[in-house]
PDB file of C-alpha atoms in Angstrom:
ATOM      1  CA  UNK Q  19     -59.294  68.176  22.775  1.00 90.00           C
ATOM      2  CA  UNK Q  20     -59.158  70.676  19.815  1.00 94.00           C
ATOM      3  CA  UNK Q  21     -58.860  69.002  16.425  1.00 95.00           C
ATOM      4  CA  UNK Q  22     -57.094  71.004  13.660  1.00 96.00           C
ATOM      5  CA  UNK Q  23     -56.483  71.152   9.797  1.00 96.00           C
ATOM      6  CA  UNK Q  24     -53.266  73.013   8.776  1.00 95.00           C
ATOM      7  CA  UNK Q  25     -53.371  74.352   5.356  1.00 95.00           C
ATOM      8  CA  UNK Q  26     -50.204  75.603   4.112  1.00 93.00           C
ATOM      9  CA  UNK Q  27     -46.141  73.855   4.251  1.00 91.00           C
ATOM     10  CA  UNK Q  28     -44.119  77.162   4.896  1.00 90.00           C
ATOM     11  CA  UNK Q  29     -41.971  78.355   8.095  1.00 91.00           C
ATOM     12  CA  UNK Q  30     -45.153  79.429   9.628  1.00 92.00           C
ATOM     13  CA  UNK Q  31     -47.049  75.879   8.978  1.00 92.00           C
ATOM     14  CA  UNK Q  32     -43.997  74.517  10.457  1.00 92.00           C
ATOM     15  CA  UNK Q  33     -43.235  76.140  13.419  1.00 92.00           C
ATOM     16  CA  UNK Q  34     -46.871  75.936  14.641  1.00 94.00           C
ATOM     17  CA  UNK Q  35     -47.027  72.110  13.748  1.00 94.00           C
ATOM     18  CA  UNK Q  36     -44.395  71.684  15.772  1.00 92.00           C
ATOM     19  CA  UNK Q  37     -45.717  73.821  18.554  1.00 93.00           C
ATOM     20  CA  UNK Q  38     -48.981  71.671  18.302  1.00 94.00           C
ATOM     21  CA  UNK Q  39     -47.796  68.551  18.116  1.00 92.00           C
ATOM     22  CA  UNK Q  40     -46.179  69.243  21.938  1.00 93.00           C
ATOM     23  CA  UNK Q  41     -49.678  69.597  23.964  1.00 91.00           C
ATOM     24  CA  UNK Q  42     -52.143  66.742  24.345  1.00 92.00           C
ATOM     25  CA  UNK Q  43     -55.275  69.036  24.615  1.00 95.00           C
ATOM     26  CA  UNK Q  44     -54.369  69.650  20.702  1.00 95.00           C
ATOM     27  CA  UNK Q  45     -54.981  67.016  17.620  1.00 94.00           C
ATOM     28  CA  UNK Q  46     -53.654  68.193  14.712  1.00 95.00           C
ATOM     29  CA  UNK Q  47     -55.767  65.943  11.979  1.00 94.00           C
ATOM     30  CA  UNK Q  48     -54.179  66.715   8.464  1.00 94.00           C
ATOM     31  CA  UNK Q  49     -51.871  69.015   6.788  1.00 95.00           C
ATOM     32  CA  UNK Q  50     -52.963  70.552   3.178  1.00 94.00           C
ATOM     33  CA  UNK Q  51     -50.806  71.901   0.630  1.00 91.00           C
ATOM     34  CA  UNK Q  52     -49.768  72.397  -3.042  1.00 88.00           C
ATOM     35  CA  UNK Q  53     -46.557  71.310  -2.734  1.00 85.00           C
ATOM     36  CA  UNK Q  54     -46.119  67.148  -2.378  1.00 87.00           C
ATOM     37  CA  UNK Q  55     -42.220  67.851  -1.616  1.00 88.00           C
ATOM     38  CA  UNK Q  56     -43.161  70.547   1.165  1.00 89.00           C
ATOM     39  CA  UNK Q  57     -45.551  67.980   2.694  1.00 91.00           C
ATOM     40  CA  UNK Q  58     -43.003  65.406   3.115  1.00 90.00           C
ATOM     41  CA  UNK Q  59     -41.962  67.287   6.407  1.00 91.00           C
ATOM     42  CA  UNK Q  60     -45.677  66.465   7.822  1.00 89.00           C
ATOM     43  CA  UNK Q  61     -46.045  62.943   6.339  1.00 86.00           C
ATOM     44  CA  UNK Q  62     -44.695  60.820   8.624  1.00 87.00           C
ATOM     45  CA  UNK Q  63     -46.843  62.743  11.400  1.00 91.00           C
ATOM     46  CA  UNK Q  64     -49.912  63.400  10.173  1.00 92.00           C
ATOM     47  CA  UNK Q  65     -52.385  62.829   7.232  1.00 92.00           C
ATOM     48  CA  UNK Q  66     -51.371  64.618   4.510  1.00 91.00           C
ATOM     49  CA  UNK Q  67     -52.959  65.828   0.697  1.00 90.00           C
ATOM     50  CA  UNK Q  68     -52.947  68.510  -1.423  1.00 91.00           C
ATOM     51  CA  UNK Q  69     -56.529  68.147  -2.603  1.00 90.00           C
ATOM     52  CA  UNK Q  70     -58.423  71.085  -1.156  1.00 90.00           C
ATOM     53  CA  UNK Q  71     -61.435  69.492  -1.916  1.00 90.00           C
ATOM     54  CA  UNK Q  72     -60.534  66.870   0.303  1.00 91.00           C
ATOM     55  CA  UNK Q  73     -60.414  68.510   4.180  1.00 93.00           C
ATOM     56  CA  UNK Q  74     -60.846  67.208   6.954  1.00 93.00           C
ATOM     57  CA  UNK Q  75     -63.871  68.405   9.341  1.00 93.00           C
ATOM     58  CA  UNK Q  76     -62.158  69.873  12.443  1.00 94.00           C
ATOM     59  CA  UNK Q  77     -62.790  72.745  15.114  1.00 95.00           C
ATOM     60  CA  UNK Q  78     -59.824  74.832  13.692  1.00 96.00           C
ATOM     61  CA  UNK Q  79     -58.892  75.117  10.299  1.00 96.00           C
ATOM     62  CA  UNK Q  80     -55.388  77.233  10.531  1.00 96.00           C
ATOM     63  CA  UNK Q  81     -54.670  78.881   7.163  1.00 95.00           C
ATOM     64  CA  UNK Q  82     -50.913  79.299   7.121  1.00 93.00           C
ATOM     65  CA  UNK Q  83     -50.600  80.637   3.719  1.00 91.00           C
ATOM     66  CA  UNK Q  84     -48.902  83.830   2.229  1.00 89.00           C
ATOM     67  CA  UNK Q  85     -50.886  86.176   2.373  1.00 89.00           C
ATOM     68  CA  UNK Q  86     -52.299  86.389  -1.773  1.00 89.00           C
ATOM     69  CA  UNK Q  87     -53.198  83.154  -1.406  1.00 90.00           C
ATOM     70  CA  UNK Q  88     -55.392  83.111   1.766  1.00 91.00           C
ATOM     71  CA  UNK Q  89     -58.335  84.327  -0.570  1.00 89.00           C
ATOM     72  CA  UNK Q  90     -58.141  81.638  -3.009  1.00 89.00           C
ATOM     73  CA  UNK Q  91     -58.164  78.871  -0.393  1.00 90.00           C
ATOM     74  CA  UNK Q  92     -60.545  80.211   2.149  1.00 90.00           C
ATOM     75  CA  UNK Q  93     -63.702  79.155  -0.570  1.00 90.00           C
ATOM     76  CA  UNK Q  94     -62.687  75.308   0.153  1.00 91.00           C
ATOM     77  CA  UNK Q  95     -63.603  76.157   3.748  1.00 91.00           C
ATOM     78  CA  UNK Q  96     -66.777  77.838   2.708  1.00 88.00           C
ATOM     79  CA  UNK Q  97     -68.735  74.656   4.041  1.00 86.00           C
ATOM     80  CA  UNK Q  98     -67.076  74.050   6.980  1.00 88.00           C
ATOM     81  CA  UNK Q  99     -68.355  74.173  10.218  1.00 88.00           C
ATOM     82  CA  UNK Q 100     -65.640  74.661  12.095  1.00 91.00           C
ATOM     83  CA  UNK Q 101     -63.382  77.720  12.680  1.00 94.00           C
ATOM     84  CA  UNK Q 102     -61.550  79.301   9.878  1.00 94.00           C
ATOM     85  CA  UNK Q 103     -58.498  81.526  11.206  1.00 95.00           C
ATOM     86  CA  UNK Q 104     -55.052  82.971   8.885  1.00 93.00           C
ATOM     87  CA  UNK Q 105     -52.247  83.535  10.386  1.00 94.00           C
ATOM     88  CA  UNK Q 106     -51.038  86.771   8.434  1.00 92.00           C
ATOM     89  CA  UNK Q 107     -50.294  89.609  11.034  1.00 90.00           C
ATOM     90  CA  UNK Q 108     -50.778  92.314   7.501  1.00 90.00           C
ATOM     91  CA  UNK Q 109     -54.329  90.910   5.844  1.00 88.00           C
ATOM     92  CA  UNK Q 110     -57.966  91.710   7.629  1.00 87.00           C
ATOM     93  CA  UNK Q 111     -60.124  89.646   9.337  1.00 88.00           C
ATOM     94  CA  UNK Q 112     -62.604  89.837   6.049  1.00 87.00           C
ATOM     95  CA  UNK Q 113     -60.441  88.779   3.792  1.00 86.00           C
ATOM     96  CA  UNK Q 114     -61.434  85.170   4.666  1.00 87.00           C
ATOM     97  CA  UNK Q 115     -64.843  86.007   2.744  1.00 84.00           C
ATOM     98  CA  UNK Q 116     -68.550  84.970   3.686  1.00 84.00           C
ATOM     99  CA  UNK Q 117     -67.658  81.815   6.303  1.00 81.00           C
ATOM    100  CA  UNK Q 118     -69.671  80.622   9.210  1.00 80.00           C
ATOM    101  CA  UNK Q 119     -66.729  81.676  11.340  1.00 90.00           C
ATOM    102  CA  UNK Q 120     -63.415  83.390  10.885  1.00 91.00           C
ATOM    103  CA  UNK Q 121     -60.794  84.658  12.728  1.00 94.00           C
ATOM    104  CA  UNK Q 122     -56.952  85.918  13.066  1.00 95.00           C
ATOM    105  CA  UNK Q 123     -54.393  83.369  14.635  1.00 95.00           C
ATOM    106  CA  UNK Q 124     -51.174  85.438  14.064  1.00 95.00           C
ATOM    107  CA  UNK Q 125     -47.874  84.554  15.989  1.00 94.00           C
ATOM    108  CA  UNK Q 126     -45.623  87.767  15.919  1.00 93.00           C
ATOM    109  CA  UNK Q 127     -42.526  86.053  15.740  1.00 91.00           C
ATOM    110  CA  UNK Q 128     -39.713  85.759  12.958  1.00 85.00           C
ATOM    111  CA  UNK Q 129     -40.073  82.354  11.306  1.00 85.00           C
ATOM    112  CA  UNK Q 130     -36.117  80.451   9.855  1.00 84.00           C
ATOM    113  CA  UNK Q 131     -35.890  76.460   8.971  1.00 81.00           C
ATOM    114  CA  UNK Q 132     -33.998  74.776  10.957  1.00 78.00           C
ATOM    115  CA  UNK Q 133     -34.245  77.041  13.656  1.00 81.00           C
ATOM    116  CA  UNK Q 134     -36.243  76.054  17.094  1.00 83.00           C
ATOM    117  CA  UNK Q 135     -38.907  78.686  18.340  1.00 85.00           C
ATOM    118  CA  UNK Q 136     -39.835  78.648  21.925  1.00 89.00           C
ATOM    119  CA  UNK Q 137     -43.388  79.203  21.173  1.00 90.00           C
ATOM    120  CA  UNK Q 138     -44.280  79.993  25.119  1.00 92.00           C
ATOM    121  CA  UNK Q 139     -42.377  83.499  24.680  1.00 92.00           C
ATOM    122  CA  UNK Q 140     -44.260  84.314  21.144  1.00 93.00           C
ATOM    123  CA  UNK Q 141     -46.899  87.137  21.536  1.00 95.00           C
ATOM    124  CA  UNK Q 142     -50.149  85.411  19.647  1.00 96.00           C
ATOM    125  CA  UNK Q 143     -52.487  88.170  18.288  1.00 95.00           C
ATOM    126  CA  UNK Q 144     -56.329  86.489  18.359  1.00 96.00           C
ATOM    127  CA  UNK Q 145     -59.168  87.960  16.426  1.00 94.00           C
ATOM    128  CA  UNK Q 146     -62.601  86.585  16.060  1.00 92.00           C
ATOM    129  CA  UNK Q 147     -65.860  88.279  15.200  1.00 90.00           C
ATOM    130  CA  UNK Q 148     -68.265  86.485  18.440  1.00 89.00           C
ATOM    131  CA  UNK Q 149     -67.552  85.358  21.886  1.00 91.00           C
ATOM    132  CA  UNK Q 150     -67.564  81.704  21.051  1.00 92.00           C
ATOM    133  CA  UNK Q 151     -64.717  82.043  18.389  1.00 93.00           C
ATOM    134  CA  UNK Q 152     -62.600  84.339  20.463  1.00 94.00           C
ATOM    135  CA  UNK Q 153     -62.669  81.851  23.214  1.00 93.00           C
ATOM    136  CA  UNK Q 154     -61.669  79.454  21.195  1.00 95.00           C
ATOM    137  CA  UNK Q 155     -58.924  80.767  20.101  1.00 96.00           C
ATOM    138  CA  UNK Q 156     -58.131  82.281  23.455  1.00 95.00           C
ATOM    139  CA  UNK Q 157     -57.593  78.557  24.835  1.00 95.00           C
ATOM    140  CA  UNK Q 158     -55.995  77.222  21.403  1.00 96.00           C
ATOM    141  CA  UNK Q 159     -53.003  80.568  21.882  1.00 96.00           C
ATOM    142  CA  UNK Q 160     -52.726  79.722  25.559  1.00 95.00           C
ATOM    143  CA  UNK Q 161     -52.158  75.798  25.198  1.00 96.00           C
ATOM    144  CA  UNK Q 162     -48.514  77.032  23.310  1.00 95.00           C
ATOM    145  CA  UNK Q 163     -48.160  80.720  24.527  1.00 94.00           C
ATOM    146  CA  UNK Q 164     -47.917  82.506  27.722  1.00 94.00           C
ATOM    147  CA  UNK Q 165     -48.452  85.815  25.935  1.00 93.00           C
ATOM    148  CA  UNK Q 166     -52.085  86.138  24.075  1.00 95.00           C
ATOM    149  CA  UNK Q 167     -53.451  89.546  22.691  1.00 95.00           C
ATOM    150  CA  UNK Q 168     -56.732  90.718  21.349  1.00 95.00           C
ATOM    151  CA  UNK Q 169     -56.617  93.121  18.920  1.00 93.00           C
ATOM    152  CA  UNK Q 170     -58.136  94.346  15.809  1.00 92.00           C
ATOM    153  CA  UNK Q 171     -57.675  94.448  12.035  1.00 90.00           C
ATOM    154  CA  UNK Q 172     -56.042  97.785  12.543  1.00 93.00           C
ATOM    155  CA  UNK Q 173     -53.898  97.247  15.086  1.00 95.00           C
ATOM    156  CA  UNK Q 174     -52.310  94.390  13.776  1.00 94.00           C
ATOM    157  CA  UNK Q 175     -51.603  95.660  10.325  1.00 92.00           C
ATOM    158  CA  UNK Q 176     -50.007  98.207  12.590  1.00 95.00           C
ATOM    159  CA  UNK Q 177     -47.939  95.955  14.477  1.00 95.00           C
ATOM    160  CA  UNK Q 178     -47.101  94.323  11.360  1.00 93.00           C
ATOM    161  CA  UNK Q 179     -45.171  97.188   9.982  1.00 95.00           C
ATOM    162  CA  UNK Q 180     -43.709  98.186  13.502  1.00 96.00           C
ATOM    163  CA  UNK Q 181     -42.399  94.192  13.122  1.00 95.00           C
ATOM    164  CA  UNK Q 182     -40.592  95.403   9.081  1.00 95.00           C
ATOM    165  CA  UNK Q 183     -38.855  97.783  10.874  1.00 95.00           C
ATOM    166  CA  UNK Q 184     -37.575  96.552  13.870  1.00 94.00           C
ATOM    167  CA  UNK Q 185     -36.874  92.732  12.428  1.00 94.00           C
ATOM    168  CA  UNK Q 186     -36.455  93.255   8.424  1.00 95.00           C
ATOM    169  CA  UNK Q 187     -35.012  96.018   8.347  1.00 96.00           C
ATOM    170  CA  UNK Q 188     -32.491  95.359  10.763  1.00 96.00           C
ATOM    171  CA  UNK Q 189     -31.878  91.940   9.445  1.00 96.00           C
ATOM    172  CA  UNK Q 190     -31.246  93.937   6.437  1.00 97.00           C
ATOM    173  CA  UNK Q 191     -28.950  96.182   7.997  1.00 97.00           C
ATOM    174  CA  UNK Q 192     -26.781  93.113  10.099  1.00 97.00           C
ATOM    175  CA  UNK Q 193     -26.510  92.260   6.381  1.00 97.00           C
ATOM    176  CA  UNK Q 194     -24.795  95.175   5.586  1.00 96.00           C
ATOM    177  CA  UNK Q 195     -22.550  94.814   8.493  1.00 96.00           C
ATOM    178  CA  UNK Q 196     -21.595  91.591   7.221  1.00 97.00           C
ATOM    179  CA  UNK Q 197     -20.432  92.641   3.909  1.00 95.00           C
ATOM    180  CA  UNK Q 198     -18.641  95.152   5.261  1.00 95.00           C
ATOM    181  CA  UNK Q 199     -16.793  92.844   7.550  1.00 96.00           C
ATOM    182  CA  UNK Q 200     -16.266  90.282   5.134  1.00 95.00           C
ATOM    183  CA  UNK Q 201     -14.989  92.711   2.261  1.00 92.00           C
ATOM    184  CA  UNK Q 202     -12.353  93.854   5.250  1.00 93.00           C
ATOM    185  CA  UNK Q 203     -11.597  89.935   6.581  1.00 96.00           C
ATOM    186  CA  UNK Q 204     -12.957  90.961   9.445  1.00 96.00           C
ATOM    187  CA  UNK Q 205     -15.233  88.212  11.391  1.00 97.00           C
ATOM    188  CA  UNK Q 206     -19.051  89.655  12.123  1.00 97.00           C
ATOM    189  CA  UNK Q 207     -19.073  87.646  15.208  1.00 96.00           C
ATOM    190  CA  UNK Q 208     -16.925  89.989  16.639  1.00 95.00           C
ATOM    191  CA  UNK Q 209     -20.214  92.478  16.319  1.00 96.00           C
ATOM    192  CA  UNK Q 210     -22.789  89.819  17.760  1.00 96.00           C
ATOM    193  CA  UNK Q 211     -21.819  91.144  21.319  1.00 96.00           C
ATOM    194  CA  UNK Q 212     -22.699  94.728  20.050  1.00 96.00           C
ATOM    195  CA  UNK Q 213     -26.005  93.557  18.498  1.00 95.00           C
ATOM    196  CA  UNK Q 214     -27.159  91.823  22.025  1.00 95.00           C
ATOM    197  CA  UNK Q 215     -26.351  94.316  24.197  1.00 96.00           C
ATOM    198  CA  UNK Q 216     -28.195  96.934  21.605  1.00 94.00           C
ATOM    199  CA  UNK Q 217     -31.200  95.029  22.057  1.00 94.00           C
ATOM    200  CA  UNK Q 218     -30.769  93.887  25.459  1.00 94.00           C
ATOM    201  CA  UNK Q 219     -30.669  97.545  26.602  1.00 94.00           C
ATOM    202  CA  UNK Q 220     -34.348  97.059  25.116  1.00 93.00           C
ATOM    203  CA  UNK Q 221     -35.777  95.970  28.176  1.00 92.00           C
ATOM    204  CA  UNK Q 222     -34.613  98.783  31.039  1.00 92.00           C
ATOM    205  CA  UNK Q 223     -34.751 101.772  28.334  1.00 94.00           C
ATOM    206  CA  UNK Q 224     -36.914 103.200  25.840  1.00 94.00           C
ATOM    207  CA  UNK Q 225     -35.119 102.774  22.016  1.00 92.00           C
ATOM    208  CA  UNK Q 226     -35.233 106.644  22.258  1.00 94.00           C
ATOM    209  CA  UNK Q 227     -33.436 106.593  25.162  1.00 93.00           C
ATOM    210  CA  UNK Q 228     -30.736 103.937  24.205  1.00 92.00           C
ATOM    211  CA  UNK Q 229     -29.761 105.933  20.854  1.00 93.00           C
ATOM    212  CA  UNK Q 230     -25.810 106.001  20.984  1.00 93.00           C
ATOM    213  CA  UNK Q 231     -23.455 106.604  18.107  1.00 92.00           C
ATOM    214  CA  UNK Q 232     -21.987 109.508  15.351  1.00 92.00           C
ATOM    215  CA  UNK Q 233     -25.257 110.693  14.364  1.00 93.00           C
ATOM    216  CA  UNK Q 234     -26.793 111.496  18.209  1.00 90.00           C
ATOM    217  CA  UNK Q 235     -23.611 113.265  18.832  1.00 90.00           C
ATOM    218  CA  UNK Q 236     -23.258 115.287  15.617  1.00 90.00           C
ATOM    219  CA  UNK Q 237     -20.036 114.159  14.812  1.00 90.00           C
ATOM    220  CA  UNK Q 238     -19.781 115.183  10.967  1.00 92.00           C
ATOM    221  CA  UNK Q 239     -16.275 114.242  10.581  1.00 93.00           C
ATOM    222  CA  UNK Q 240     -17.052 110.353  11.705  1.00 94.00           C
ATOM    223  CA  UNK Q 241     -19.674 110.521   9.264  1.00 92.00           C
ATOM    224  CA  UNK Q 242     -17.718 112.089   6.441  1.00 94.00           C
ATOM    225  CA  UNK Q 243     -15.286 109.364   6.858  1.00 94.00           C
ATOM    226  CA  UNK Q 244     -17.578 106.436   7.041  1.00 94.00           C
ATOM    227  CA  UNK Q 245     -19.344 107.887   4.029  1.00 94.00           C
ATOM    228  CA  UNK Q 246     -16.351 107.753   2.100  1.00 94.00           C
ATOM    229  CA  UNK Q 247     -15.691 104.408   2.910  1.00 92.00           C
ATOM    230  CA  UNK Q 248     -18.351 103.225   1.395  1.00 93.00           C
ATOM    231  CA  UNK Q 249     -17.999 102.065  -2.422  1.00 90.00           C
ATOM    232  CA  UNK Q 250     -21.929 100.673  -2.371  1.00 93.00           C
ATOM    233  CA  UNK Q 251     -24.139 103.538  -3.759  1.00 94.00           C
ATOM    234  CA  UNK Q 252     -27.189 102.259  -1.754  1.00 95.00           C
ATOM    235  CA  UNK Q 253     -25.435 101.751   1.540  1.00 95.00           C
ATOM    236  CA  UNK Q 254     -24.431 104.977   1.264  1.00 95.00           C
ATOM    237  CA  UNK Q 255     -27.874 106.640   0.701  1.00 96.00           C
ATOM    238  CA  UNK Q 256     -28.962 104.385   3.733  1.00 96.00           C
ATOM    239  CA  UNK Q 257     -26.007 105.275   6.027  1.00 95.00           C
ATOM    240  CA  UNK Q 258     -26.977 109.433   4.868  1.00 95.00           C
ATOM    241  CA  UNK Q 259     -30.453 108.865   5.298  1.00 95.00           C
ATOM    242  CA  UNK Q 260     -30.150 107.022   8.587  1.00 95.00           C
ATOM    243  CA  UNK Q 261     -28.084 109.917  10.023  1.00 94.00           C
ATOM    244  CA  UNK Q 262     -30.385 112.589   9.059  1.00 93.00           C
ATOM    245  CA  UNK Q 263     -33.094 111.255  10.432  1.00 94.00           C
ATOM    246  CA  UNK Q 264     -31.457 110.167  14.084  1.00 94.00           C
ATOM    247  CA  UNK Q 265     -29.719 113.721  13.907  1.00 92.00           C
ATOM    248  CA  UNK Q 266     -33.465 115.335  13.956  1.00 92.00           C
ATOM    249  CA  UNK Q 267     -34.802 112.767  16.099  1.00 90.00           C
ATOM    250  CA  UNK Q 268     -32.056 114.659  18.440  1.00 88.00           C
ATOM    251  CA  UNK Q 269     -31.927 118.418  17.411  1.00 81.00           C
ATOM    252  CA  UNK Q 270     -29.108 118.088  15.549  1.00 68.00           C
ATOM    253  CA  UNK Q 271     -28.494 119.219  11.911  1.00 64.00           C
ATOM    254  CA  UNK Q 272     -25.964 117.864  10.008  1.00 55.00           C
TER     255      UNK Q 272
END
């Protein structure tokens, strides 16, 4: 049985509470936080508090904080026996300061409320600085995930930005879709279709591979006209920018 302390109440917290909560190997003792309101999701659960000074002893301490704050609550651990891992896929190992053991727990997955995760599909990145700790975490990431990965400081801040661009950014451009559908009365489920298949296509081709549209094919007068049917300044710039860049990906100029 592994006994854990979750400190934090975000999306993160939540999703991996959840996720714990499911296996009887794991014992998830108390949940910390700042926020009494957030904590009312754990309380009927689990032991709850927001005194730091007040943890639990425990073989995992899970800090599922954002990522400023996982220096100022690591010292409250500083006594602590047990192991001390964040969850942050961006901040180093180190950050965690002078413990008696410390380690990375990060889940690269896109955390909504209200929205289920099937946690045996998330890739969970483990870090740990001696062979002990890295088992440990080994078996804690394989009780709720099929997928477990050793890597460094490095390579996960790496990983972290490759996950911006392929999750946030995107996101960030279905938003744009939206807008445009919406400003039009157009429904943007009719593009849902279009957005599974693009990623779909993910799994028998390479992205470079699976590049389709106006900008691949150098068709300037597509692109004029979309251009001018933009009225937003920035989507503009992003639409130009977009298309310059896949047009040299592909030896084109436009």
């Amino acid at each position: 049985m592994i006994s854990i302390v979750l400190l934090g109440t975000g999306n993160v917290a939540k999703h991996l509470f959840n996720a714990f909560l499911r296996v009887d190997e794991i014992n998830v003792l108390q949940v910390i936080g700042r926020n009494e309101d957030h904590l009312a999701y754990f309380k009927d659960k689990v032991e709850t508090g927001t005194d730091f000074t007040k943890i639990n002893d425990a073989d995992i301490y899970i800090v599922a904080v954002s990522d400023d704050a996982i220096a100022q609550v690591a010292p409250f651990l500083k006594a602590k026996k047990g192991l001390v891992a964040h969850t942050s896929g961006s901040v180093a190992l180190k950050s965690l300061g002078d413990l008696n053991h410390r380690g990375v727990f990060y889940p690269l997955q896109t955390f909504s409320e209200g929205k289920s995760i099937d946690f045996k599909k998330v890739p969970i990145c483990i870090e740990g600085e001696d062979k002990s700790d890295m088992n440990l975490l080994k078996i804690l990431a394989g009780l709720i995930s099929l997928e477990v990965h050793e890597i460094t400081s490095e390579q996960r801040k790496s990983l972290h930005l490759a996950a911006v661009f392929v999750n946030n950014f995107t996101n960030y451009l279905f938003t744009i879709g939206h807008d445009i559908c919406t400003e039009h009365n157009l429904p943007f489920s009719m593009l849902k279709p279009l957005i599974k298949e693009t990623v779909n296509k993910l799994d028998y081709l390479a992205p470079l591979d699976a590049q389709t549209g106006p900008a691949k094919r150098n068709d300037v007068k597509t692109i004029e006209s979309h251009l001018n049917q933009l009225k937003n300044k920035n989507y503009q710039d992003i639409y130009s920018l977009l298309s310059k860049l896949i047009g040299e990906k592909y030896g084109q100029k436009l």
